[in-house]
Short mmCIF file of C-alpha atoms and ligand atoms in Angstrom, two decimals:
data_model
loop_
_atom_site.label_atom_id
_atom_site.label_comp_id
_atom_site.label_asym_id
_atom_site.label_seq_id
_atom_site.Cartn_x
_atom_site.Cartn_y
_atom_site.Cartn_z
CA MET A 1 113.97 75.21 96.54
CA LYS A 2 116.25 75.08 93.51
CA LYS A 3 115.46 77.49 90.72
CA ALA A 4 115.13 75.59 86.83
CA ILE A 5 114.19 78.65 84.17
CA GLN A 6 112.71 77.23 81.28
CA PHE A 7 112.46 78.97 78.62
CA GLY A 8 109.33 78.31 76.26
CA ALA A 9 105.71 78.16 78.36
CA GLY A 10 104.39 76.87 75.35
CA ASN A 11 102.87 73.20 74.89
CA ILE A 12 105.65 71.23 75.69
CA GLY A 13 107.26 73.66 78.20
CA ARG A 14 104.52 73.04 80.34
CA GLY A 15 103.56 69.70 79.48
CA PHE A 16 106.75 68.03 79.88
CA ILE A 17 110.16 69.92 80.92
CA GLY A 18 108.22 72.19 83.35
CA ALA A 19 106.06 70.05 84.69
CA LEU A 20 108.76 66.65 85.22
CA LEU A 21 111.36 69.99 87.21
CA SER A 22 108.75 70.60 89.36
CA GLN A 23 107.73 67.18 90.38
CA ALA A 24 111.72 67.46 90.80
CA SER A 25 111.21 69.91 93.72
CA TYR A 26 112.27 73.11 91.33
CA HIS A 27 110.45 76.07 91.10
CA VAL A 28 110.50 76.40 87.78
CA VAL A 29 110.64 80.03 86.33
CA PHE A 30 109.30 80.15 82.84
CA ALA A 31 110.82 82.92 80.93
CA ASP A 32 108.52 83.22 77.21
CA ILE A 33 107.52 85.86 75.29
CA ASN A 34 103.75 86.20 75.73
CA GLU A 35 102.73 88.58 78.17
CA GLU A 36 99.26 87.15 78.82
CA MET A 37 100.83 83.31 79.90
CA ILE A 38 103.49 84.96 81.97
CA ASN A 39 100.93 87.10 84.07
CA GLU A 40 98.76 83.99 84.40
CA LEU A 41 101.96 81.88 85.53
CA ASN A 42 102.64 84.61 88.60
CA GLU A 43 98.17 85.00 89.21
CA LYS A 44 97.75 81.32 89.60
CA LYS A 45 101.35 79.72 90.34
CA SER A 46 100.18 76.34 89.39
CA TYR A 47 98.02 74.39 86.80
CA GLN A 48 96.72 71.18 85.60
CA ILE A 49 98.22 68.65 83.17
CA HIS A 50 95.47 66.49 82.04
CA ILE A 51 96.62 63.08 80.65
CA LEU A 52 94.84 62.46 78.03
CA ASP A 53 95.39 58.55 76.73
CA LEU A 54 93.37 54.99 77.80
CA GLU A 55 93.98 56.53 81.39
CA GLN A 56 92.42 59.62 81.94
CA ARG A 57 94.00 61.48 84.89
CA GLN A 58 95.15 65.23 86.09
CA GLU A 59 98.53 66.80 87.87
CA THR A 60 98.48 69.48 89.41
CA ILE A 61 101.51 71.29 88.55
CA SER A 62 102.48 74.11 91.32
CA ASN A 63 105.90 76.18 92.18
CA VAL A 64 105.78 77.84 88.78
CA SER A 65 105.82 81.65 88.13
CA GLY A 66 106.97 83.26 84.52
CA VAL A 67 109.51 85.74 83.58
CA LEU A 68 108.73 87.87 80.37
CA SER A 69 112.22 86.74 78.46
CA ASN A 70 112.89 89.91 77.20
CA GLY A 71 112.22 92.06 80.29
CA PRO A 72 114.32 93.54 82.98
CA ASP A 73 114.35 90.46 85.59
CA ILE A 74 115.41 87.31 82.89
CA VAL A 75 119.49 87.87 83.55
CA ASN A 76 119.04 88.41 87.17
CA GLU A 77 117.18 84.59 86.98
CA VAL A 78 119.50 83.08 84.56
CA ALA A 79 122.14 84.44 87.05
CA GLU A 80 120.58 82.47 89.87
CA ALA A 81 119.74 79.52 88.54
CA ASP A 82 120.65 75.83 89.26
CA ILE A 83 119.27 74.24 85.82
CA VAL A 84 118.12 76.02 82.52
CA THR A 85 115.70 73.81 79.69
CA THR A 86 114.53 75.23 76.40
CA ALA A 87 111.55 74.34 74.32
CA VAL A 88 111.53 77.17 71.91
CA GLY A 89 111.92 75.76 68.83
CA PRO A 90 115.06 75.50 67.30
CA ASN A 91 114.73 78.93 65.18
CA VAL A 92 114.40 80.23 68.32
CA LEU A 93 117.52 79.21 70.06
CA LYS A 94 119.71 81.93 68.59
CA ILE A 95 117.70 84.95 69.83
CA ILE A 96 118.02 83.76 73.50
CA ALA A 97 121.05 82.77 73.19
CA SER A 98 122.16 86.66 74.28
CA THR A 99 120.09 86.95 77.15
CA ILE A 100 121.74 83.63 78.34
CA ALA A 101 124.88 85.05 77.83
CA LYS A 102 124.30 87.69 79.58
CA GLY A 103 123.12 85.29 82.49
CA ILE A 104 126.23 83.63 82.36
CA GLU A 105 128.57 86.70 83.01
CA ALA A 106 126.59 88.24 85.39
CA ARG A 107 127.36 84.60 87.27
CA ARG A 108 130.64 85.10 86.67
CA GLU A 109 130.78 88.10 87.99
CA ALA A 110 128.83 87.14 91.39
CA GLY A 111 131.01 83.73 91.82
CA ARG A 112 128.60 81.68 90.91
CA GLY A 113 128.96 78.05 90.39
CA VAL A 114 128.15 75.14 87.65
CA LEU A 115 125.37 75.48 85.13
CA ASN A 116 123.61 72.79 83.06
CA ILE A 117 121.37 74.45 80.26
CA ILE A 118 119.50 71.57 78.21
CA ALA A 119 117.82 72.58 75.17
CA CYS A 120 114.42 70.48 74.14
CA GLU A 121 114.39 70.83 70.88
CA ASN A 122 113.01 68.62 67.87
CA MET A 123 116.29 68.97 66.18
CA VAL A 124 119.44 67.06 66.03
CA GLY A 125 122.57 68.81 68.68
CA GLY A 126 120.03 71.61 69.99
CA SER A 127 122.25 72.39 73.07
CA LYS A 128 125.37 72.36 71.27
CA HIS A 129 123.58 74.69 68.38
CA LEU A 130 122.45 77.30 71.56
CA GLU A 131 126.09 76.74 72.95
CA GLU A 132 127.40 78.08 69.76
CA GLN A 133 125.19 81.07 69.23
CA VAL A 134 125.89 81.82 73.42
CA TYR A 135 129.60 81.93 72.82
CA THR A 136 129.07 84.76 70.03
CA HIS A 137 127.71 87.17 72.97
CA LEU A 138 130.71 86.19 75.64
CA SER A 139 133.70 87.65 76.82
CA GLU A 140 136.55 86.19 76.69
CA ALA A 141 136.67 86.15 80.34
CA GLY A 142 132.67 84.62 79.77
CA LYS A 143 134.45 82.09 77.53
CA ALA A 144 136.95 80.55 80.22
CA TYR A 145 134.43 81.07 83.13
CA ALA A 146 131.82 78.81 80.76
CA GLU A 147 134.04 75.99 80.04
CA GLU A 148 135.23 75.53 83.64
CA ASN A 149 131.28 75.75 84.58
CA VAL A 150 127.98 75.76 82.22
CA GLY A 151 127.52 72.56 80.41
CA PHE A 152 125.43 72.60 77.73
CA ALA A 153 123.64 68.40 76.88
CA ASN A 154 121.66 67.70 73.81
CA CYS A 155 119.17 66.28 74.34
CA SER A 156 115.78 63.83 73.17
CA VAL A 157 112.42 64.88 73.81
CA ASP A 158 109.13 62.57 73.30
CA ARG A 159 105.92 63.41 74.44
CA ILE A 160 102.87 64.56 72.17
CA VAL A 161 101.77 67.64 73.31
CA PRO A 162 99.17 69.43 71.10
CA PRO A 163 97.34 73.31 72.17
CA TYR A 164 94.82 72.35 74.52
CA GLN A 165 91.75 74.41 75.69
CA GLY A 166 90.76 73.91 79.13
CA GLU A 167 89.09 76.30 81.71
CA ASN A 168 92.23 77.05 82.54
CA MET A 169 94.91 79.05 79.55
CA LEU A 170 97.34 77.43 81.16
CA ASP A 171 96.18 73.52 81.69
CA VAL A 172 97.76 71.46 78.80
CA GLY A 173 96.73 68.13 77.32
CA VAL A 174 99.38 65.76 76.88
CA GLU A 175 99.47 61.87 75.75
CA SER A 176 100.46 59.03 79.12
CA PHE A 177 104.33 58.66 76.96
CA TYR A 178 106.97 60.43 77.39
CA GLU A 179 110.87 60.33 76.42
CA TRP A 180 113.56 62.49 77.67
CA ILE A 181 117.12 61.79 77.30
CA VAL A 182 120.05 63.50 78.23
CA GLU A 183 123.55 63.07 77.07
CA GLU A 184 124.96 63.15 80.71
CA PRO A 185 129.01 63.72 79.02
CA SER A 186 128.35 66.93 78.79
CA LEU A 187 126.35 67.62 81.99
CA LYS A 188 129.04 69.79 84.10
CA GLY A 189 129.06 68.86 88.36
CA GLU A 190 126.36 66.86 89.72
CA VAL A 191 124.13 64.90 87.29
CA PRO A 192 120.89 67.23 87.86
CA GLN A 193 118.32 64.48 89.98
CA ILE A 194 115.39 64.60 87.90
CA PRO A 195 112.50 61.82 88.16
CA GLY A 196 111.70 60.59 84.08
CA MET A 197 115.17 62.25 83.08
CA LYS A 198 117.24 59.34 81.70
CA LEU A 199 121.02 59.76 80.84
CA THR A 200 123.11 57.86 77.96
CA ASP A 201 126.30 59.38 76.80
CA ASN A 202 124.87 57.71 72.81
CA LEU A 203 122.78 60.80 72.81
CA LEU A 204 123.10 60.65 69.07
CA ALA A 205 121.66 57.12 68.74
CA TYR A 206 118.39 58.34 70.68
CA VAL A 207 117.64 61.24 68.57
CA GLN A 208 118.29 60.03 65.29
CA ARG A 209 116.28 57.14 66.53
CA LYS A 210 113.34 59.76 67.64
CA LEU A 211 113.62 62.09 65.20
CA PHE A 212 113.77 59.69 62.47
CA THR A 213 110.92 57.51 63.32
CA LEU A 214 108.22 59.22 65.13
CA ASN A 215 108.61 62.44 63.22
CA THR A 216 109.43 61.22 60.55
CA GLY A 217 105.68 59.67 60.85
CA HIS A 218 104.25 62.55 62.57
CA ALA A 219 105.08 65.29 59.17
CA ILE A 220 104.44 62.56 56.64
CA THR A 221 101.34 61.56 58.11
CA ALA A 222 100.28 65.26 58.70
CA TYR A 223 101.33 66.16 54.21
CA LEU A 224 99.61 63.11 53.46
CA GLY A 225 96.38 64.43 55.33
CA TYR A 226 96.79 67.98 54.60
CA LEU A 227 96.96 66.84 50.77
CA ALA A 228 93.11 64.57 51.22
CA GLY A 229 92.12 67.52 53.15
CA MET A 230 92.15 66.06 56.44
CA GLU A 231 92.21 68.26 59.95
CA THR A 232 93.78 66.02 61.99
CA ILE A 233 96.64 63.55 62.76
CA GLU A 234 94.14 60.74 64.12
CA GLU A 235 91.84 60.96 60.82
CA ALA A 236 94.95 60.73 58.36
CA ILE A 237 96.78 57.97 60.27
CA ASN A 238 93.19 56.08 60.16
CA ASN A 239 93.25 56.03 56.34
CA ASP A 240 95.13 52.69 54.65
CA GLU A 241 96.44 54.44 52.11
CA ILE A 242 98.28 57.03 54.05
CA ARG A 243 98.37 55.17 56.76
CA ALA A 244 100.73 52.49 54.40
CA VAL A 245 102.71 55.05 53.08
CA VAL A 246 103.57 56.46 56.68
CA ARG A 247 104.11 52.75 58.07
CA GLN A 248 106.59 52.11 54.93
CA ALA A 249 108.93 55.72 55.38
CA MET A 250 109.41 54.75 58.82
CA GLU A 251 110.31 50.81 58.21
CA GLU A 252 112.89 52.80 55.58
CA SER A 253 114.16 54.96 58.05
CA GLY A 254 113.75 52.25 60.62
CA ASP A 255 116.30 50.00 58.77
CA ALA A 256 119.05 52.28 58.25
CA LEU A 257 118.78 53.61 62.17
CA ILE A 258 119.35 49.77 62.50
CA LYS A 259 122.53 49.51 60.39
CA LYS A 260 124.58 52.90 61.47
CA HIS A 261 123.22 52.87 65.16
CA GLY A 262 122.94 48.73 65.44
CA PHE A 263 119.46 48.94 66.79
CA ASP A 264 118.00 45.51 67.26
CA LYS A 265 115.23 45.26 64.08
CA GLU A 266 112.76 43.34 66.12
CA GLU A 267 112.93 46.20 69.20
CA HIS A 268 113.01 49.02 66.38
CA TYR A 269 110.13 47.56 64.69
CA LYS A 270 108.20 47.69 67.84
CA TYR A 271 109.33 50.83 68.46
CA ILE A 272 107.44 51.53 66.01
CA ASP A 273 104.46 49.81 66.45
CA LYS A 274 104.41 51.50 69.42
CA ILE A 275 104.58 55.41 67.56
CA GLU A 276 102.00 54.16 64.91
CA LYS A 277 99.69 53.47 68.46
CA ARG A 278 100.67 57.14 69.75
CA PHE A 279 99.33 58.71 66.62
CA LYS A 280 95.88 56.47 66.84
CA ASN A 281 94.99 58.01 70.05
CA PRO A 282 91.57 59.01 70.17
CA TYR A 283 91.73 60.84 72.91
CA ILE A 284 94.03 63.95 71.44
CA ARG A 285 93.34 66.62 69.22
CA ASP A 286 96.50 67.13 67.09
CA GLU A 287 95.63 69.00 63.91
CA VAL A 288 97.72 68.68 60.58
CA ILE A 289 98.31 72.44 60.75
CA ARG A 290 100.64 71.72 63.72
CA VAL A 291 102.50 69.01 62.55
CA GLY A 292 103.08 69.73 59.61
CA ARG A 293 104.33 73.65 60.86
CA GLU A 294 107.86 74.88 59.40
CA PRO A 295 107.92 72.66 56.51
CA LEU A 296 111.24 74.28 55.37
CA ARG A 297 112.59 73.37 58.70
CA LYS A 298 111.43 69.72 57.92
CA LEU A 299 112.37 69.50 54.76
CA GLY A 300 116.38 70.25 56.39
CA PRO A 301 119.34 68.03 55.52
CA ALA A 302 119.30 67.30 59.44
CA ASP A 303 115.64 66.89 60.06
CA ARG A 304 113.37 64.28 59.94
CA LEU A 305 112.16 63.93 56.07
CA VAL A 306 115.94 64.38 54.28
CA GLY A 307 117.71 63.39 57.24
CA PRO A 308 116.52 59.77 56.91
CA ALA A 309 116.32 59.35 53.36
CA ASN A 310 120.41 60.16 53.16
CA MET A 311 121.15 57.71 55.40
CA ALA A 312 118.66 55.19 53.24
CA ILE A 313 120.77 56.11 50.53
CA GLN A 314 124.07 56.02 52.73
CA TYR A 315 123.55 52.20 53.14
CA GLY A 316 121.82 51.28 49.51
CA LEU A 317 118.39 51.21 51.31
CA GLY A 318 115.09 51.67 49.71
CA HIS A 319 113.56 55.02 50.41
CA VAL A 320 110.91 55.53 48.10
CA ALA A 321 108.31 56.53 50.84
CA LEU A 322 110.19 58.97 52.23
CA LEU A 323 110.14 60.69 48.99
CA LYS A 324 106.60 60.63 48.39
CA GLY A 325 106.91 62.17 52.40
CA ILE A 326 109.08 64.95 51.16
CA ALA A 327 107.60 65.47 47.81
CA ALA A 328 104.08 65.81 49.85
CA ALA A 329 105.88 68.22 52.27
CA PHE A 330 106.30 71.09 48.84
CA HIS A 331 102.44 70.62 48.53
CA TYR A 332 101.73 71.88 51.87
CA ASP A 333 100.18 75.23 51.38
CA ASN A 334 99.41 76.87 54.72
CA PRO A 335 99.53 81.02 54.57
CA GLN A 336 99.78 81.60 58.14
CA ASP A 337 102.74 79.29 58.78
CA PRO A 338 105.46 81.59 57.47
CA GLN A 339 107.73 78.87 55.97
CA SER A 340 105.04 77.07 54.36
CA LYS A 341 104.32 80.85 52.41
CA GLU A 342 107.95 81.20 51.36
CA LEU A 343 108.40 77.42 50.33
CA GLN A 344 105.25 78.36 48.27
CA GLU A 345 106.70 80.97 46.76
CA GLN A 346 109.70 79.52 46.26
CA ILE A 347 107.85 77.14 43.98
CA ALA A 348 105.68 79.89 42.51
CA GLN A 349 108.94 81.99 41.38
CA ASN A 350 111.62 79.03 40.01
CA GLY A 351 109.31 75.95 40.02
CA ILE A 352 109.32 72.95 41.51
CA GLU A 353 112.78 71.44 40.05
CA ALA A 354 114.74 73.97 41.42
CA ALA A 355 113.13 74.18 44.69
CA VAL A 356 113.36 70.40 45.69
CA SER A 357 116.70 70.88 45.00
CA SER A 358 117.66 73.90 46.67
CA VAL A 359 115.70 72.85 49.92
CA THR A 360 116.35 68.92 49.60
CA GLY A 361 119.55 69.15 48.28
CA PHE A 362 119.08 66.40 45.74
CA THR A 363 120.72 67.86 42.63
CA ASP A 364 118.43 68.35 39.29
CA GLY A 365 119.10 65.22 37.52
CA SER A 366 119.71 62.78 40.01
CA GLU A 367 116.80 59.68 40.25
CA ASP A 368 115.84 60.79 43.59
CA HIS A 369 115.26 64.23 42.65
CA ARG A 370 113.26 62.87 39.41
CA ILE A 371 111.02 60.80 42.05
CA ILE A 372 110.09 63.75 44.07
CA CYS A 373 109.00 65.93 40.93
CA GLU A 374 107.58 63.08 40.13
CA GLU A 375 105.32 62.43 43.05
CA TYR A 376 105.20 65.74 43.44
CA ALA A 377 103.00 66.33 40.30
CA LYS A 378 100.92 62.78 40.62
CA THR A 379 99.47 64.75 43.76
CA SER A 380 97.18 67.44 44.73
CA LYS A 381 94.91 69.18 47.39
CA ALA A 382 91.86 67.67 47.53
N1 NAD B 1 104.86 70.31 71.87
C1 NAD B 1 104.98 68.36 71.15
O1 NAD B 1 104.48 68.12 71.38
C2 NAD B 1 106.21 68.52 71.09
C3 NAD B 1 107.35 67.17 71.67
C4 NAD B 1 108.67 67.36 71.07
C5 NAD B 1 109.58 68.64 71.06
N2 NAD B 1 108.57 69.11 70.96
C6 NAD B 1 109.52 70.39 70.12
O2 NAD B 1 109.53 71.23 71.40
C7 NAD B 1 109.70 72.88 71.08
C8 NAD B 1 108.30 73.77 71.60
O3 NAD B 1 107.74 73.25 70.57
P1 NAD B 1 105.97 73.57 71.24
O4 NAD B 1 104.98 72.52 70.73
O5 NAD B 1 105.98 73.47 72.73
O6 NAD B 1 105.75 75.03 70.73
P2 NAD B 1 104.58 76.04 71.36
O7 NAD B 1 105.04 76.64 69.82
O8 NAD B 1 103.78 75.59 72.33
O9 NAD B 1 106.02 77.28 72.79
C9 NAD B 1 107.26 77.52 72.04
C10 NAD B 1 106.98 78.58 72.85
O10 NAD B 1 108.26 79.60 72.68
C11 NAD B 1 107.89 80.60 72.93
N3 NAD B 1 108.97 81.67 72.61
C12 NAD B 1 108.78 82.19 71.44
N4 NAD B 1 109.87 82.76 71.80
C13 NAD B 1 110.70 83.12 72.25
C14 NAD B 1 111.68 83.93 73.07
N5 NAD B 1 112.43 84.39 72.05
N6 NAD B 1 111.52 83.43 74.17
C15 NAD B 1 111.33 82.95 74.77
N7 NAD B 1 110.06 82.48 75.04
C16 NAD B 1 109.80 82.51 72.96
C17 NAD B 1 106.44 80.75 72.84
O11 NAD B 1 106.29 82.42 72.87
C18 NAD B 1 105.63 79.71 73.08
O12 NAD B 1 105.03 79.64 74.42
C19 NAD B 1 109.73 72.85 69.93
O13 NAD B 1 111.55 72.48 69.32
C20 NAD B 1 109.16 71.36 69.41
O14 NAD B 1 109.80 70.68 68.75
C21 NAD B 1 107.20 69.85 70.59
O1 44H B 2 107.47 70.40 66.94
P1 44H B 2 107.66 70.27 65.48
O2 44H B 2 107.16 71.16 64.65
O3 44H B 2 109.12 70.01 65.85
O4 44H B 2 107.30 68.77 64.81
C1 44H B 2 105.79 68.62 64.99
C2 44H B 2 105.59 67.56 66.09
O5 44H B 2 106.12 66.22 65.17
C3 44H B 2 105.79 67.11 67.21
O6 44H B 2 106.05 68.35 68.00
C4 44H B 2 105.88 65.96 67.89
O7 44H B 2 104.15 65.78 68.98
C5 44H B 2 106.90 65.76 69.21
O8 44H B 2 108.20 65.35 68.71
C6 44H B 2 106.49 64.12 70.39
O9 44H B 2 107.41 64.05 70.91
#
């Protein structure tokens, strides 16, 4: 049986990528630092996916096991893998890079062939970022081997998978929609046959379409919902005032994406409609603190708030709702979220004006910077 190593046995790892790999007849070895999860995977060897949507059904995912990502066996697992995927969070890729490099060195020494690595993270260029990190740990011989045999293919990964309280800690609740699009030219050797994995030679368009539409709307729903004292995405998106800003922001980013990537306007606006419906899914409980997690990452230049705002500016397009969303992100104050704490400390120490310019890159004195600070001043947590 082919073997897949899935770094990250979390929501999307179990609820989407690991499931597709298992259904494509791979034995899926989940690599995680969560020892309880790894032990449970090795004991139960399968779990249930609960489709929480108009259609309610369950899927049994089997042929799974676990290995500690920081344990003695992981290097050998990577050395013997037929494919490696990740869903650990963009900031964790640099941490797993050294382990993956050791696995590549072991493959080289054992004379093993092609390996494809796909980072399934919410970021533009996740696999290329991981590749850069891995290469910093490779020997010269390892680099030469990797250039020849190891593909790092960017992808866009889309399925809403919040934490799930089931009878079995491995079980996971997911929406029925899913989309996994992988950059075909970056794959090496035979293309992996995985039903549900789409291939493209224009990945940037797809990953920006997803990150700058779904994740843009999601984040703004979360931050405005948080400000209004709401707990869930469903509650927030069903509030008319919040929905109006979220819709406008997705249309602002949409108009920029249409300009940049030549999307058909009618088709893209239907894509936005579908996303709005997904946010309203009454069968899924998705909390604003999950969707709004790591605000510094989400306020990054290539991420879902500043990224589309800059794209709209580049084309001279309206982007005031995106700026409202950015302002709302600066109000996000969750002491359990290290990046939220850091952001609030920056505001407390240096003032909102300085924090906005250093975090977003919108310079003090610019119209965009003024609007963000004005919106920030106008709003406060209910
Ligand atoms: N949940 C979703 O709806 C969703 C959908 C699409 C994309 N994503 C993206 O997928 C990635 C994971 O998100 P998630 O929601 O599954 O998060 P999660 O927190 O549920 O899962 C992340 C997992 O990574 C593990 N991890 C942390 N450090 C590790 C390490 N050093 N080695 C191995 N595992 C480690 C954690 O223990 C956890 O189990 C993120 O990039 C996220 O943006 C999430
Ligand atoms: O995972 P994050 O923190 O990048 O973003 C939170 C959510 O918007 C995200 O997990 C979505 O549920 C997902 O991107 C849907 O495909």
